[in-house]
Amino acid sequence: MHKSKKWMEILVLAIAILLAVLFFFPVYFSLISAFKSNGEILRDAIALPTSLYLDSFKYLLTETDFPKAMLNSLILTATSILFMILLIPMAAYAIERTGKKWTGLVYIYYLAGMMIPFQVYMIPLFKEMRSIGLYGTLTAPILIYIAGSVGMGVLLFTSFIKGIPAEIEEAAAIDGCSKVRTFWQIVFPLLGPCTASMVVLQGLGIWNDFLMPSLILHSDKRTLIVEIFKFVGELASRWDMVFAGTAMSIVPVLVVFIFLQKYFVKGIAAGATKG
């Protein structure tokens, strides 16, 4: 029995190592290719660079709209996440603490939105953005990102709020705190792991999104991923530019994740045991 358990642990470890290698290989491939010329990449894609080739980075930053595209992506991601954090936790708090029949219906309505693929309502949505004059502006995708995150956000936050004792809020009410003050000063700080999980998951989705910005934004408002894709042609591609841009796009994501990883892991672990 003891031997079989030991072999099972070895098997699980071997599978984990294999999966880690498989997931790391695309990152390794992108990073080494970022420091190679286009000719080197085409000659031997997986070989290490013979020298530290930095011309791709210099060209992207000085001769293209890459800096502007990075700023557009930053504005989209930061603004969307900010409004998600301001609005969605309050909606989840109202649904969970009110306990009325109609709030349960609202909760189901939000969750039902998660089951409809974006491609189903994509064209009518774009027509609506055009009819109200937002098509081609950064405001349009921000509104769409916020609305699209409500279902998952409410699900996450209501699950966490269930684990917060209502007695804490009752004590705050006795001390004269309003509902709004009770939420922001007492309840919301306890939702840190959940908030970090949402920031990371939604932030990654928005930062790496290609479909929405490519369809709804004008060429002068390209985002990072759309700008990188510009170097992929039908007959010829500048892979040195693609991988250099990809490497630079990874840096902000890594910085944010390093700062939030502790809370993110707590949020995922706690979310597995709640709700």
PDB file of C-alpha atoms in Angstrom:
ATOM      1  CA  MET A   1       0.000   0.000   0.000  1.00  0.00           C
ATOM      2  CA  HIS A   2       2.805   2.350   0.948  1.00  0.00           C
ATOM      3  CA  LYS A   3       4.728   1.510  -2.268  1.00  0.00           C
ATOM      4  CA  SER A   4       1.696   2.115  -4.473  1.00  0.00           C
ATOM      5  CA  LYS A   5       1.157   5.506  -2.827  1.00  0.00           C
ATOM      6  CA  LYS A   6       4.807   6.396  -3.423  1.00  0.00           C
ATOM      7  CA  TRP A   7       4.604   5.407  -7.090  1.00  0.00           C
ATOM      8  CA  MET A   8       1.419   7.450  -7.445  1.00  0.00           C
ATOM      9  CA  GLU A   9       3.203  10.523  -6.042  1.00  0.00           C
ATOM     10  CA  ILE A  10       6.083   9.985  -8.487  1.00  0.00           C
ATOM     11  CA  LEU A  11       3.631   9.666 -11.378  1.00  0.00           C
ATOM     12  CA  VAL A  12       1.809  12.857 -10.379  1.00  0.00           C
ATOM     13  CA  LEU A  13       5.148  14.696 -10.061  1.00  0.00           C
ATOM     14  CA  ALA A  14       6.283  13.452 -13.485  1.00  0.00           C
ATOM     15  CA  ILE A  15       3.018  14.611 -15.085  1.00  0.00           C
ATOM     16  CA  ALA A  16       3.330  17.991 -13.349  1.00  0.00           C
ATOM     17  CA  ILE A  17       6.904  18.425 -14.652  1.00  0.00           C
ATOM     18  CA  LEU A  18       5.842  17.421 -18.177  1.00  0.00           C
ATOM     19  CA  LEU A  19       2.969  19.919 -18.145  1.00  0.00           C
ATOM     20  CA  ALA A  20       5.276  22.633 -16.772  1.00  0.00           C
ATOM     21  CA  VAL A  21       7.729  22.034 -19.643  1.00  0.00           C
ATOM     22  CA  LEU A  22       4.914  22.099 -22.213  1.00  0.00           C
ATOM     23  CA  PHE A  23       3.529  25.364 -20.820  1.00  0.00           C
ATOM     24  CA  PHE A  24       6.970  26.956 -20.500  1.00  0.00           C
ATOM     25  CA  PHE A  25       8.124  26.108 -24.036  1.00  0.00           C
ATOM     26  CA  PRO A  26       6.051  28.827 -25.829  1.00  0.00           C
ATOM     27  CA  VAL A  27       7.397  31.408 -23.361  1.00  0.00           C
ATOM     28  CA  TYR A  28      10.963  30.174 -23.909  1.00  0.00           C
ATOM     29  CA  PHE A  29      10.461  30.229 -27.685  1.00  0.00           C
ATOM     30  CA  SER A  30       9.091  33.799 -27.599  1.00  0.00           C
ATOM     31  CA  LEU A  31      11.873  35.122 -25.363  1.00  0.00           C
ATOM     32  CA  ILE A  32      14.787  33.664 -27.318  1.00  0.00           C
ATOM     33  CA  SER A  33      13.205  34.731 -30.628  1.00  0.00           C
ATOM     34  CA  ALA A  34      12.813  38.306 -29.341  1.00  0.00           C
ATOM     35  CA  PHE A  35      16.621  38.669 -29.357  1.00  0.00           C
ATOM     36  CA  LYS A  36      17.166  37.204 -32.833  1.00  0.00           C
ATOM     37  CA  SER A  37      16.967  38.753 -36.274  1.00  0.00           C
ATOM     38  CA  ASN A  38      14.265  37.682 -38.690  1.00  0.00           C
ATOM     39  CA  GLY A  39      16.825  35.675 -40.682  1.00  0.00           C
ATOM     40  CA  GLU A  40      17.997  33.797 -37.582  1.00  0.00           C
ATOM     41  CA  ILE A  41      14.421  32.919 -36.639  1.00  0.00           C
ATOM     42  CA  LEU A  42      13.700  31.572 -40.118  1.00  0.00           C
ATOM     43  CA  ARG A  43      16.956  29.576 -40.227  1.00  0.00           C
ATOM     44  CA  ASP A  44      16.583  27.855 -36.839  1.00  0.00           C
ATOM     45  CA  ALA A  45      13.568  28.838 -34.777  1.00  0.00           C
ATOM     46  CA  ILE A  46      14.456  27.015 -31.531  1.00  0.00           C
ATOM     47  CA  ALA A  47      18.196  27.739 -31.446  1.00  0.00           C
ATOM     48  CA  LEU A  48      19.603  30.213 -28.943  1.00  0.00           C
ATOM     49  CA  PRO A  49      20.481  33.653 -30.352  1.00  0.00           C
ATOM     50  CA  THR A  50      24.103  33.993 -31.495  1.00  0.00           C
ATOM     51  CA  SER A  51      24.178  37.593 -30.249  1.00  0.00           C
ATOM     52  CA  LEU A  52      21.953  40.012 -28.331  1.00  0.00           C
ATOM     53  CA  TYR A  53      19.960  41.473 -31.226  1.00  0.00           C
ATOM     54  CA  LEU A  54      18.134  44.598 -30.009  1.00  0.00           C
ATOM     55  CA  ASP A  55      17.297  46.347 -33.269  1.00  0.00           C
ATOM     56  CA  SER A  56      13.758  44.939 -33.198  1.00  0.00           C
ATOM     57  CA  PHE A  57      13.036  46.629 -29.865  1.00  0.00           C
ATOM     58  CA  LYS A  58      14.571  49.898 -31.048  1.00  0.00           C
ATOM     59  CA  TYR A  59      12.557  49.867 -34.287  1.00  0.00           C
ATOM     60  CA  LEU A  60       9.286  49.104 -32.476  1.00  0.00           C
ATOM     61  CA  LEU A  61       9.766  51.903 -29.956  1.00  0.00           C
ATOM     62  CA  THR A  62      10.968  54.589 -32.374  1.00  0.00           C
ATOM     63  CA  GLU A  63       9.607  53.833 -35.853  1.00  0.00           C
ATOM     64  CA  THR A  64       6.140  52.394 -35.193  1.00  0.00           C
ATOM     65  CA  ASP A  65       2.992  53.156 -33.211  1.00  0.00           C
ATOM     66  CA  PHE A  66       3.886  50.461 -30.682  1.00  0.00           C
ATOM     67  CA  PRO A  67       4.259  52.888 -27.695  1.00  0.00           C
ATOM     68  CA  LYS A  68       0.856  54.416 -28.482  1.00  0.00           C
ATOM     69  CA  ALA A  69      -0.670  50.942 -28.830  1.00  0.00           C
ATOM     70  CA  MET A  70       0.764  49.940 -25.455  1.00  0.00           C
ATOM     71  CA  LEU A  71      -0.737  53.086 -23.918  1.00  0.00           C
ATOM     72  CA  ASN A  72      -4.124  52.252 -25.470  1.00  0.00           C
ATOM     73  CA  SER A  73      -3.981  48.742 -24.021  1.00  0.00           C
ATOM     74  CA  LEU A  74      -3.027  50.155 -20.621  1.00  0.00           C
ATOM     75  CA  ILE A  75      -5.942  52.614 -20.707  1.00  0.00           C
ATOM     76  CA  LEU A  76      -8.407  49.903 -21.726  1.00  0.00           C
ATOM     77  CA  THR A  77      -7.216  47.447 -19.093  1.00  0.00           C
ATOM     78  CA  ALA A  78      -6.808  49.871 -16.180  1.00  0.00           C
ATOM     79  CA  THR A  79     -10.087  51.729 -16.777  1.00  0.00           C
ATOM     80  CA  SER A  80     -12.100  48.532 -17.243  1.00  0.00           C
ATOM     81  CA  ILE A  81     -10.645  46.936 -14.104  1.00  0.00           C
ATOM     82  CA  LEU A  82     -11.202  50.109 -12.067  1.00  0.00           C
ATOM     83  CA  PHE A  83     -14.914  50.246 -12.890  1.00  0.00           C
ATOM     84  CA  MET A  84     -15.267  46.489 -12.382  1.00  0.00           C
ATOM     85  CA  ILE A  85     -13.889  46.864  -8.853  1.00  0.00           C
ATOM     86  CA  LEU A  86     -16.113  49.873  -8.151  1.00  0.00           C
ATOM     87  CA  LEU A  87     -19.373  48.368  -9.432  1.00  0.00           C
ATOM     88  CA  ILE A  88     -19.389  44.565  -9.355  1.00  0.00           C
ATOM     89  CA  PRO A  89     -18.595  43.989  -5.639  1.00  0.00           C
ATOM     90  CA  MET A  90     -21.425  46.363  -4.668  1.00  0.00           C
ATOM     91  CA  ALA A  91     -23.854  44.484  -6.933  1.00  0.00           C
ATOM     92  CA  ALA A  92     -22.770  41.161  -5.424  1.00  0.00           C
ATOM     93  CA  TYR A  93     -23.105  42.567  -1.903  1.00  0.00           C
ATOM     94  CA  ALA A  94     -26.644  43.794  -2.595  1.00  0.00           C
ATOM     95  CA  ILE A  95     -27.642  40.432  -4.093  1.00  0.00           C
ATOM     96  CA  GLU A  96     -26.161  38.377  -1.265  1.00  0.00           C
ATOM     97  CA  ARG A  97     -27.243  40.497   1.711  1.00  0.00           C
ATOM     98  CA  THR A  98     -30.701  41.571   0.520  1.00  0.00           C
ATOM     99  CA  GLY A  99     -31.936  37.998   0.265  1.00  0.00           C
ATOM    100  CA  LYS A 100     -35.107  38.906  -1.636  1.00  0.00           C
ATOM    101  CA  LYS A 101     -36.676  36.811  -4.357  1.00  0.00           C
ATOM    102  CA  TRP A 102     -36.062  39.466  -7.006  1.00  0.00           C
ATOM    103  CA  THR A 103     -32.352  39.655  -6.179  1.00  0.00           C
ATOM    104  CA  GLY A 104     -32.172  35.910  -6.745  1.00  0.00           C
ATOM    105  CA  LEU A 105     -33.675  36.430 -10.180  1.00  0.00           C
ATOM    106  CA  VAL A 106     -31.118  39.178 -10.890  1.00  0.00           C
ATOM    107  CA  TYR A 107     -28.351  36.778  -9.832  1.00  0.00           C
ATOM    108  CA  ILE A 108     -29.631  34.107 -12.237  1.00  0.00           C
ATOM    109  CA  TYR A 109     -29.921  36.740 -14.971  1.00  0.00           C
ATOM    110  CA  TYR A 110     -26.264  37.691 -14.507  1.00  0.00           C
ATOM    111  CA  LEU A 111     -25.142  34.064 -14.570  1.00  0.00           C
ATOM    112  CA  ALA A 112     -27.218  33.360 -17.683  1.00  0.00           C
ATOM    113  CA  GLY A 113     -25.188  36.017 -19.485  1.00  0.00           C
ATOM    114  CA  MET A 114     -22.072  33.882 -19.023  1.00  0.00           C
ATOM    115  CA  MET A 115     -23.630  31.084 -21.087  1.00  0.00           C
ATOM    116  CA  ILE A 116     -24.083  33.158 -24.259  1.00  0.00           C
ATOM    117  CA  PRO A 117     -20.962  33.200 -26.490  1.00  0.00           C
ATOM    118  CA  PHE A 118     -19.704  36.637 -27.459  1.00  0.00           C
ATOM    119  CA  GLN A 119     -19.885  35.734 -31.145  1.00  0.00           C
ATOM    120  CA  VAL A 120     -23.679  35.348 -30.902  1.00  0.00           C
ATOM    121  CA  TYR A 121     -24.334  38.987 -30.031  1.00  0.00           C
ATOM    122  CA  MET A 122     -21.159  40.478 -31.500  1.00  0.00           C
ATOM    123  CA  ILE A 123     -22.649  42.028 -34.648  1.00  0.00           C
ATOM    124  CA  PRO A 124     -25.766  43.543 -32.954  1.00  0.00           C
ATOM    125  CA  LEU A 125     -23.508  44.908 -30.228  1.00  0.00           C
ATOM    126  CA  PHE A 126     -21.239  46.639 -32.729  1.00  0.00           C
ATOM    127  CA  LYS A 127     -24.281  48.075 -34.521  1.00  0.00           C
ATOM    128  CA  GLU A 128     -25.508  49.437 -31.197  1.00  0.00           C
ATOM    129  CA  MET A 129     -22.126  51.034 -30.488  1.00  0.00           C
ATOM    130  CA  ARG A 130     -22.240  52.680 -33.902  1.00  0.00           C
ATOM    131  CA  SER A 131     -25.809  53.949 -33.403  1.00  0.00           C
ATOM    132  CA  ILE A 132     -24.894  55.700 -30.139  1.00  0.00           C
ATOM    133  CA  GLY A 133     -21.679  57.164 -31.553  1.00  0.00           C
ATOM    134  CA  LEU A 134     -19.167  55.089 -29.582  1.00  0.00           C
ATOM    135  CA  TYR A 135     -17.883  52.871 -32.394  1.00  0.00           C
ATOM    136  CA  GLY A 136     -14.165  53.441 -32.939  1.00  0.00           C
ATOM    137  CA  THR A 137     -13.598  54.977 -29.488  1.00  0.00           C
ATOM    138  CA  LEU A 138     -11.901  53.451 -26.447  1.00  0.00           C
ATOM    139  CA  THR A 139     -15.132  53.925 -24.491  1.00  0.00           C
ATOM    140  CA  ALA A 140     -16.916  51.200 -26.481  1.00  0.00           C
ATOM    141  CA  PRO A 141     -14.669  48.249 -25.553  1.00  0.00           C
ATOM    142  CA  ILE A 142     -14.409  49.497 -21.958  1.00  0.00           C
ATOM    143  CA  LEU A 143     -18.204  49.355 -21.586  1.00  0.00           C
ATOM    144  CA  ILE A 144     -18.323  45.937 -23.257  1.00  0.00           C
ATOM    145  CA  TYR A 145     -15.548  44.545 -21.040  1.00  0.00           C
ATOM    146  CA  ILE A 146     -17.288  45.788 -17.891  1.00  0.00           C
ATOM    147  CA  ALA A 147     -20.653  44.370 -18.928  1.00  0.00           C
ATOM    148  CA  GLY A 148     -19.082  41.074 -19.974  1.00  0.00           C
ATOM    149  CA  SER A 149     -17.380  40.613 -16.606  1.00  0.00           C
ATOM    150  CA  VAL A 150     -20.499  41.088 -14.475  1.00  0.00           C
ATOM    151  CA  GLY A 151     -21.572  37.431 -14.551  1.00  0.00           C
ATOM    152  CA  MET A 152     -18.270  35.932 -13.414  1.00  0.00           C
ATOM    153  CA  GLY A 153     -17.600  38.849 -11.049  1.00  0.00           C
ATOM    154  CA  VAL A 154     -20.926  38.539  -9.260  1.00  0.00           C
ATOM    155  CA  LEU A 155     -20.415  34.782  -8.974  1.00  0.00           C
ATOM    156  CA  LEU A 156     -16.975  35.262  -7.404  1.00  0.00           C
ATOM    157  CA  PHE A 157     -17.892  38.053  -5.012  1.00  0.00           C
ATOM    158  CA  THR A 158     -21.188  36.582  -3.801  1.00  0.00           C
ATOM    159  CA  SER A 159     -19.342  33.348  -2.956  1.00  0.00           C
ATOM    160  CA  PHE A 160     -16.828  35.283  -0.859  1.00  0.00           C
ATOM    161  CA  ILE A 161     -19.404  37.518   0.813  1.00  0.00           C
ATOM    162  CA  LYS A 162     -21.232  34.391   2.022  1.00  0.00           C
ATOM    163  CA  GLY A 163     -18.184  33.609   4.135  1.00  0.00           C
ATOM    164  CA  ILE A 164     -18.178  37.013   5.875  1.00  0.00           C
ATOM    165  CA  PRO A 165     -20.199  36.961   9.136  1.00  0.00           C
ATOM    166  CA  ALA A 166     -23.192  39.286   8.970  1.00  0.00           C
ATOM    167  CA  GLU A 167     -22.622  40.134  12.658  1.00  0.00           C
ATOM    168  CA  ILE A 168     -19.707  42.366  11.628  1.00  0.00           C
ATOM    169  CA  GLU A 169     -22.025  44.497   9.528  1.00  0.00           C
ATOM    170  CA  GLU A 170     -24.696  44.526  12.230  1.00  0.00           C
ATOM    171  CA  ALA A 171     -22.152  45.845  14.724  1.00  0.00           C
ATOM    172  CA  ALA A 172     -21.165  48.566  12.248  1.00  0.00           C
ATOM    173  CA  ALA A 173     -24.842  49.515  11.790  1.00  0.00           C
ATOM    174  CA  ILE A 174     -25.255  49.842  15.560  1.00  0.00           C
ATOM    175  CA  ASP A 175     -22.277  52.223  15.554  1.00  0.00           C
ATOM    176  CA  GLY A 176     -24.067  54.376  12.993  1.00  0.00           C
ATOM    177  CA  CYS A 177     -22.374  53.278   9.756  1.00  0.00           C
ATOM    178  CA  SER A 178     -24.414  53.523   6.579  1.00  0.00           C
ATOM    179  CA  LYS A 179     -24.660  50.594   4.179  1.00  0.00           C
ATOM    180  CA  VAL A 180     -22.228  52.217   1.758  1.00  0.00           C
ATOM    181  CA  ARG A 181     -19.670  52.994   4.474  1.00  0.00           C
ATOM    182  CA  THR A 182     -20.057  49.503   5.948  1.00  0.00           C
ATOM    183  CA  PHE A 183     -19.350  47.928   2.588  1.00  0.00           C
ATOM    184  CA  TRP A 184     -16.309  50.003   1.619  1.00  0.00           C
ATOM    185  CA  GLN A 185     -14.666  50.227   5.055  1.00  0.00           C
ATOM    186  CA  ILE A 186     -15.483  46.796   6.497  1.00  0.00           C
ATOM    187  CA  VAL A 187     -16.619  44.289   3.869  1.00  0.00           C
ATOM    188  CA  PHE A 188     -14.560  45.297   0.836  1.00  0.00           C
ATOM    189  CA  PRO A 189     -11.128  45.030   2.566  1.00  0.00           C
ATOM    190  CA  LEU A 190     -12.041  41.421   3.438  1.00  0.00           C
ATOM    191  CA  LEU A 191     -12.562  40.706  -0.268  1.00  0.00           C
ATOM    192  CA  GLY A 192      -8.894  41.314  -1.114  1.00  0.00           C
ATOM    193  CA  PRO A 193      -8.110  37.786  -2.399  1.00  0.00           C
ATOM    194  CA  CYS A 194     -11.262  37.746  -4.526  1.00  0.00           C
ATOM    195  CA  THR A 195     -10.520  41.214  -5.911  1.00  0.00           C
ATOM    196  CA  ALA A 196      -6.949  40.206  -6.768  1.00  0.00           C
ATOM    197  CA  SER A 197      -8.221  37.093  -8.561  1.00  0.00           C
ATOM    198  CA  MET A 198     -10.591  39.177 -10.628  1.00  0.00           C
ATOM    199  CA  VAL A 199      -7.931  41.790 -11.440  1.00  0.00           C
ATOM    200  CA  VAL A 200      -5.535  39.108 -12.690  1.00  0.00           C
ATOM    201  CA  LEU A 201      -8.065  37.029 -14.640  1.00  0.00           C
ATOM    202  CA  GLN A 202      -9.969  39.909 -16.221  1.00  0.00           C
ATOM    203  CA  GLY A 203      -6.827  42.011 -16.710  1.00  0.00           C
ATOM    204  CA  LEU A 204      -5.119  39.207 -18.624  1.00  0.00           C
ATOM    205  CA  GLY A 205      -8.176  38.726 -20.801  1.00  0.00           C
ATOM    206  CA  ILE A 206      -8.414  42.414 -21.694  1.00  0.00           C
ATOM    207  CA  TRP A 207      -4.662  42.936 -22.160  1.00  0.00           C
ATOM    208  CA  ASN A 208      -4.399  39.949 -24.523  1.00  0.00           C
ATOM    209  CA  ASP A 209      -7.699  40.466 -26.341  1.00  0.00           C
ATOM    210  CA  PHE A 210      -7.446  40.640 -30.112  1.00  0.00           C
ATOM    211  CA  LEU A 211     -10.980  40.189 -31.460  1.00  0.00           C
ATOM    212  CA  MET A 212     -12.715  43.124 -29.778  1.00  0.00           C
ATOM    213  CA  PRO A 213     -10.118  45.869 -30.470  1.00  0.00           C
ATOM    214  CA  SER A 214      -9.515  44.700 -34.030  1.00  0.00           C
ATOM    215  CA  LEU A 215     -13.216  44.926 -34.863  1.00  0.00           C
ATOM    216  CA  ILE A 216     -14.412  47.931 -32.886  1.00  0.00           C
ATOM    217  CA  LEU A 217     -11.464  50.370 -32.799  1.00  0.00           C
ATOM    218  CA  HIS A 218     -10.110  52.588 -35.567  1.00  0.00           C
ATOM    219  CA  SER A 219      -6.542  52.125 -36.803  1.00  0.00           C
ATOM    220  CA  ASP A 220      -5.267  55.127 -34.804  1.00  0.00           C
ATOM    221  CA  LYS A 221      -6.439  53.437 -31.577  1.00  0.00           C
ATOM    222  CA  ARG A 222      -4.860  50.024 -32.089  1.00  0.00           C
ATOM    223  CA  THR A 223      -4.067  48.024 -28.978  1.00  0.00           C
ATOM    224  CA  LEU A 224      -0.851  46.146 -28.289  1.00  0.00           C
ATOM    225  CA  ILE A 225      -1.918  42.772 -29.679  1.00  0.00           C
ATOM    226  CA  VAL A 226      -3.475  44.298 -32.802  1.00  0.00           C
ATOM    227  CA  GLU A 227      -0.313  46.331 -33.441  1.00  0.00           C
ATOM    228  CA  ILE A 228       1.843  43.203 -33.126  1.00  0.00           C
ATOM    229  CA  PHE A 229      -0.393  41.316 -35.564  1.00  0.00           C
ATOM    230  CA  LYS A 230       0.262  44.053 -38.141  1.00  0.00           C
ATOM    231  CA  PHE A 231       3.704  42.487 -38.723  1.00  0.00           C
ATOM    232  CA  VAL A 232       2.177  39.149 -39.759  1.00  0.00           C
ATOM    233  CA  GLY A 233       1.578  39.245 -43.495  1.00  0.00           C
ATOM    234  CA  GLU A 234      -0.019  36.885 -45.969  1.00  0.00           C
ATOM    235  CA  LEU A 235       3.167  36.450 -47.996  1.00  0.00           C
ATOM    236  CA  ALA A 236       5.874  37.604 -45.579  1.00  0.00           C
ATOM    237  CA  SER A 237       6.076  38.200 -41.842  1.00  0.00           C
ATOM    238  CA  ARG A 238       8.490  40.091 -39.586  1.00  0.00           C
ATOM    239  CA  TRP A 239       8.783  37.519 -36.825  1.00  0.00           C
ATOM    240  CA  ASP A 240      11.545  39.466 -35.100  1.00  0.00           C
ATOM    241  CA  MET A 241       9.066  42.334 -34.577  1.00  0.00           C
ATOM    242  CA  VAL A 242       6.308  39.972 -33.500  1.00  0.00           C
ATOM    243  CA  PHE A 243       8.410  38.289 -30.826  1.00  0.00           C
ATOM    244  CA  ALA A 244      10.016  41.525 -29.640  1.00  0.00           C
ATOM    245  CA  GLY A 245       6.539  43.030 -29.211  1.00  0.00           C
ATOM    246  CA  THR A 246       5.325  39.881 -27.465  1.00  0.00           C
ATOM    247  CA  ALA A 247       8.258  40.003 -25.038  1.00  0.00           C
ATOM    248  CA  MET A 248       7.500  43.633 -24.149  1.00  0.00           C
ATOM    249  CA  SER A 249       3.807  42.839 -23.708  1.00  0.00           C
ATOM    250  CA  ILE A 250       4.659  40.141 -21.152  1.00  0.00           C
ATOM    251  CA  VAL A 251       6.562  42.509 -18.834  1.00  0.00           C
ATOM    252  CA  PRO A 252       3.576  44.509 -17.432  1.00  0.00           C
ATOM    253  CA  VAL A 253       1.635  41.283 -16.893  1.00  0.00           C
ATOM    254  CA  LEU A 254       4.506  39.728 -14.947  1.00  0.00           C
ATOM    255  CA  VAL A 255       4.938  42.829 -12.788  1.00  0.00           C
ATOM    256  CA  VAL A 256       1.245  42.906 -11.839  1.00  0.00           C
ATOM    257  CA  PHE A 257       1.144  39.168 -11.172  1.00  0.00           C
ATOM    258  CA  ILE A 258       4.267  39.288  -8.968  1.00  0.00           C
ATOM    259  CA  PHE A 259       2.625  41.946  -6.781  1.00  0.00           C
ATOM    260  CA  LEU A 260      -0.739  40.158  -6.623  1.00  0.00           C
ATOM    261  CA  GLN A 261       0.281  36.489  -6.672  1.00  0.00           C
ATOM    262  CA  LYS A 262      -0.081  36.029  -2.911  1.00  0.00           C
ATOM    263  CA  TYR A 263      -3.647  37.337  -2.935  1.00  0.00           C
ATOM    264  CA  PHE A 264      -4.431  35.583  -6.222  1.00  0.00           C
ATOM    265  CA  VAL A 265      -3.457  32.148  -4.855  1.00  0.00           C
ATOM    266  CA  LYS A 266      -5.461  32.826  -1.684  1.00  0.00           C
ATOM    267  CA  GLY A 267      -8.452  33.821  -3.784  1.00  0.00           C
ATOM    268  CA  ILE A 268      -8.321  30.695  -5.943  1.00  0.00           C
ATOM    269  CA  ALA A 269      -7.827  28.440  -2.893  1.00  0.00           C
ATOM    270  CA  ALA A 270     -10.637  30.090  -0.941  1.00  0.00           C
ATOM    271  CA  GLY A 271     -12.945  30.122  -3.934  1.00  0.00           C
ATOM    272  CA  ALA A 272     -12.583  26.342  -4.207  1.00  0.00           C
ATOM    273  CA  THR A 273     -14.040  25.900  -0.714  1.00  0.00           C
ATOM    274  CA  LYS A 274     -16.816  28.547  -0.816  1.00  0.00           C
ATOM    275  CA  GLY A 275     -20.215  28.886  -2.356  1.00  0.00           C
TER     276      GLY A 275
END
